[in-house]
Every structure is written in C-alpha cells, then in structure tokens.
C-alpha cells in the first residue's frame, strides 16, 4: 500500500493542510524544530489506525479530523476521512461510514506496532535502530537493512541461509554434503 495524500484537516497545530505524496519514490519529511514533522507522523498513524482517545494533538481543535488517499498494489485506491471518536471513525469523503476492514485489507495485516517501527521512523527510532544494527539485531535495524537491499526481507534471507546451511552440514550427520566430503577426505 502507498499513502498518496495526507490531509491534516484539524490535527495538532494544522488546519486544512494537505500533503501530496503521490509522486513516485521515497518521501523524506524534514524541517526545523517545531515545524510539525512529528505531528505529521502521528497524523499518519492516527489516519491508518485511529486517533487515540487521549491525544496530545487536541489542543487547537475540538474535533480532530484527518483525510487520506491510499493505493493498493493492485491499483485500487481508497479515499477516506478519519475523525477522533470511539466508533464509526472511518468515513468516505462524503461522510458515509466505512467498515474498518476496507482499510485493514489495504494494510495487509500490518498492525500499528509494526508500522511504527518499520515505516514511521523518526529521529529517535532511527538512532535506536542504528544502535541495534551495530549490535546485530533489532526490528528497526532489520528494516533499515531491508530498505538498503531493495525491500527484501532480512528474515526470509536469514531463514533461507539457515536452511541451506542445514542441508550442507550438521556436526553429527554423515549424509550432508560437507560431512560426506570431510569423511571422503
């Protein structure tokens, strides 16, 4: 799924601000301190997963409101609005209630926690991820490595390597390729 548009309609210090993210490629949001980068990141998370009942972004507007447009891998697009509330918070742009499953299908099973550690990287998460990567692990480190190899899955690659190693050699086996070669040698 790709986020094509983020509307910070009434969220944090923003009113009627729309970010067009539809151009191909990676989008990097940068700016001075207190420019709203973290607010925009919280806005994306709230748009996709719901606005928390208690939100630090409710200081300017009585009703928090976000909008978005996303595209699935198959080209299907969904435009929607998310409001703060306890139920029926996902709506079409014209106001009809949308079932959460419409958006959940596009998210492909990616929950909020995974989203925040994999896609919603801020300075602090990047710093921690770099430290984890230097120590040889961590979800943010794996995500950064995934991005560096073009989106491949580090877990999948590690699982394939472990399976191949198991096929080639185990300390007590006589029938693995390396074990047989060692015995013949």
C-alpha positions as a printed Julia matrix, in Angstrom:
185×3 Matrix{Float64}:
   0.0     0.0    0.0
   1.15    3.51  -0.74
   0.0     6.67   1.02
  -0.78    9.16  -1.75
  -2.19   12.02   0.29
  -2.33   13.05   3.93
  -4.81   15.68   4.99
  -4.15   17.27   8.37
  -7.56   18.95   8.34
  -7.84   19.56  12.08
  -4.91   17.93  13.81
  -2.34   19.38  16.19
  -1.43   22.86  15.05
  -2.56   22.15  11.47
  -5.77   23.29   9.81
  -6.66   22.25   6.26
  -3.07   21.24   5.39
  -2.76   18.56   2.69
   0.49   16.79   1.84
   0.64   15.36  -1.68
   2.74   12.2   -1.53
   1.64   10.81  -4.9
   4.92   11.34  -6.77
   6.89    8.1   -7.19
   9.88    7.4   -4.95
  10.77    7.86  -1.32
   9.36   10.86   0.53
  11.5    12.4    3.23
   9.91   15.0    5.51
  12.36   17.43   7.05
  12.2    20.84   8.64
  13.19   22.97  11.57
  12.33   22.06  15.14
   8.64   22.53  15.94
   7.72   22.63  12.23
   5.24   19.75  12.61
   7.21   16.71  11.41
   6.35   14.6   14.43
   2.75   15.81  14.31
   2.51   14.71  10.67
   3.93   11.29  11.58
   1.39   10.94  14.41
  -1.23   12.06  11.9
  -0.34    9.24   9.5
  -0.53    6.71  12.33
  -3.87    8.12  13.55
  -5.22    8.15   9.99
  -4.42    4.48   9.47
  -5.13    3.09  12.95
  -7.42    5.56  14.69
  -6.97    8.7   16.73
  -6.14    7.87  20.37
  -8.91    8.8   22.8
  -6.42   10.93  24.73
  -4.32   12.84  22.22
  -1.66   15.5   22.61
  -2.82   16.78  19.21
  -6.21   18.01  20.5
  -5.04   21.39  21.78
  -6.26   23.62  18.92
  -9.33   21.88  17.5
 -12.35   20.47  19.34
 -12.73   17.65  16.79
  -9.63   16.05  15.28
 -10.0    15.24  11.59
  -7.64   13.68   9.06
  -8.05   12.61   5.47
  -6.1    10.27   3.26
  -5.84    8.58  -0.08
  -4.06    5.25  -0.44
  -3.33    2.89  -3.31
  -3.06   -0.89  -3.04
  -0.51   -2.91  -5.02
  -3.27   -3.88  -7.46
  -4.01   -0.2   -8.19
  -7.18    0.03  -6.11
  -7.47    3.44  -4.41
  -9.33    4.38  -1.27
 -10.03    7.95  -0.19
 -11.25    8.37   3.36
 -11.58   10.61   6.39
 -10.72    9.65   9.97
 -12.19   11.5   12.95
 -11.48   11.16  16.63
 -14.13    9.06  18.33
 -14.98    5.69  19.8
 -16.89    4.18  16.84
 -17.61    4.84  13.18
 -14.48    6.98  12.89
 -13.62    5.9    9.35
 -15.71    7.63   6.7
 -15.85    8.26   2.98
 -15.06   11.83   1.88
 -18.83   12.41   1.56
 -19.44   11.23   5.14
 -20.71    7.64   4.82
 -19.39    5.28   7.49
 -16.77    2.87   6.12
 -16.06   -0.55   7.56
 -12.56   -0.71   9.08
 -11.95   -3.88   7.06
 -11.76   -1.79   3.86
  -8.62   -0.1    5.17
  -7.33   -3.19   7.01
  -7.26   -5.12   3.71
  -5.03   -2.46   2.18
  -2.75   -2.51   5.22
  -2.11   -6.2    4.55
  -2.03   -7.24   8.19
   0.48   -4.58   9.25
  -0.53   -3.56  12.75
   0.2    -0.24  14.39
   3.26   -1.5   16.28
   4.89   -2.9   13.15
   4.0     0.26  11.23
   5.61    2.49  13.83
   8.86    0.51  13.99
   9.13   -0.22  10.27
   7.62    2.68   8.35
   7.09    5.54  10.8
  10.71    6.29  11.59
  11.58    9.46  13.44
  14.99   10.65  14.65
  14.81    8.72  17.93
  13.76    5.44  16.27
  16.5     5.83  13.65
  19.11    6.42  16.36
  17.94    3.39  18.36
  17.76    1.33  15.16
  21.33    2.26  14.29
  22.48    1.15  17.74
  20.54   -2.13  17.39
  22.0    -2.69  13.93
  25.51   -2.11  15.28
  24.79   -4.75  17.94
  23.49   -7.09  15.23
  19.75   -7.02  15.69
  16.57   -5.13  16.3
  13.47   -4.57  14.2
  14.42   -1.04  13.11
  17.9    -2.27  12.15
  16.37   -5.09  10.09
  14.01   -2.61   8.44
  16.88   -0.31   7.54
  18.77   -3.28   6.13
  15.64   -4.36   4.22
  15.41   -0.9    2.67
  19.09   -0.98   1.76
  18.71   -4.23  -0.18
  15.68   -3.01  -2.1
  12.88   -4.12   0.18
  13.81   -7.79   0.53
  13.04   -9.46   3.8
  16.03   -9.98   6.08
  14.12  -12.69   7.96
  13.41  -14.55   4.72
  17.06  -14.32   3.63
  18.26  -15.48   7.07
  15.79  -18.39   7.05
  16.95  -19.44   3.56
  20.61  -19.26   4.6
  19.93  -21.33   7.74
  18.07  -23.97   5.69
  20.91  -24.11   3.16
  23.5   -24.44   5.92
  21.45  -27.27   7.46
  21.36  -29.06   4.08
  25.14  -28.73   3.71
  26.42  -29.57   7.17
  25.44  -30.64  10.66
  28.05  -31.69  13.21
  26.77  -35.26  13.74
  25.48  -36.13  10.27
  27.22  -38.39   7.78
  24.93  -37.66   4.86
  25.25  -33.9    4.4
  27.36  -32.59   1.51
  30.18  -31.15   3.59
  30.08  -34.06   6.05
  30.47  -36.54   3.15
  33.31  -34.51   1.64
  35.1   -34.39   5.0
  34.65  -38.14   5.51
  35.98  -38.86   1.97
  38.92  -36.54   2.55
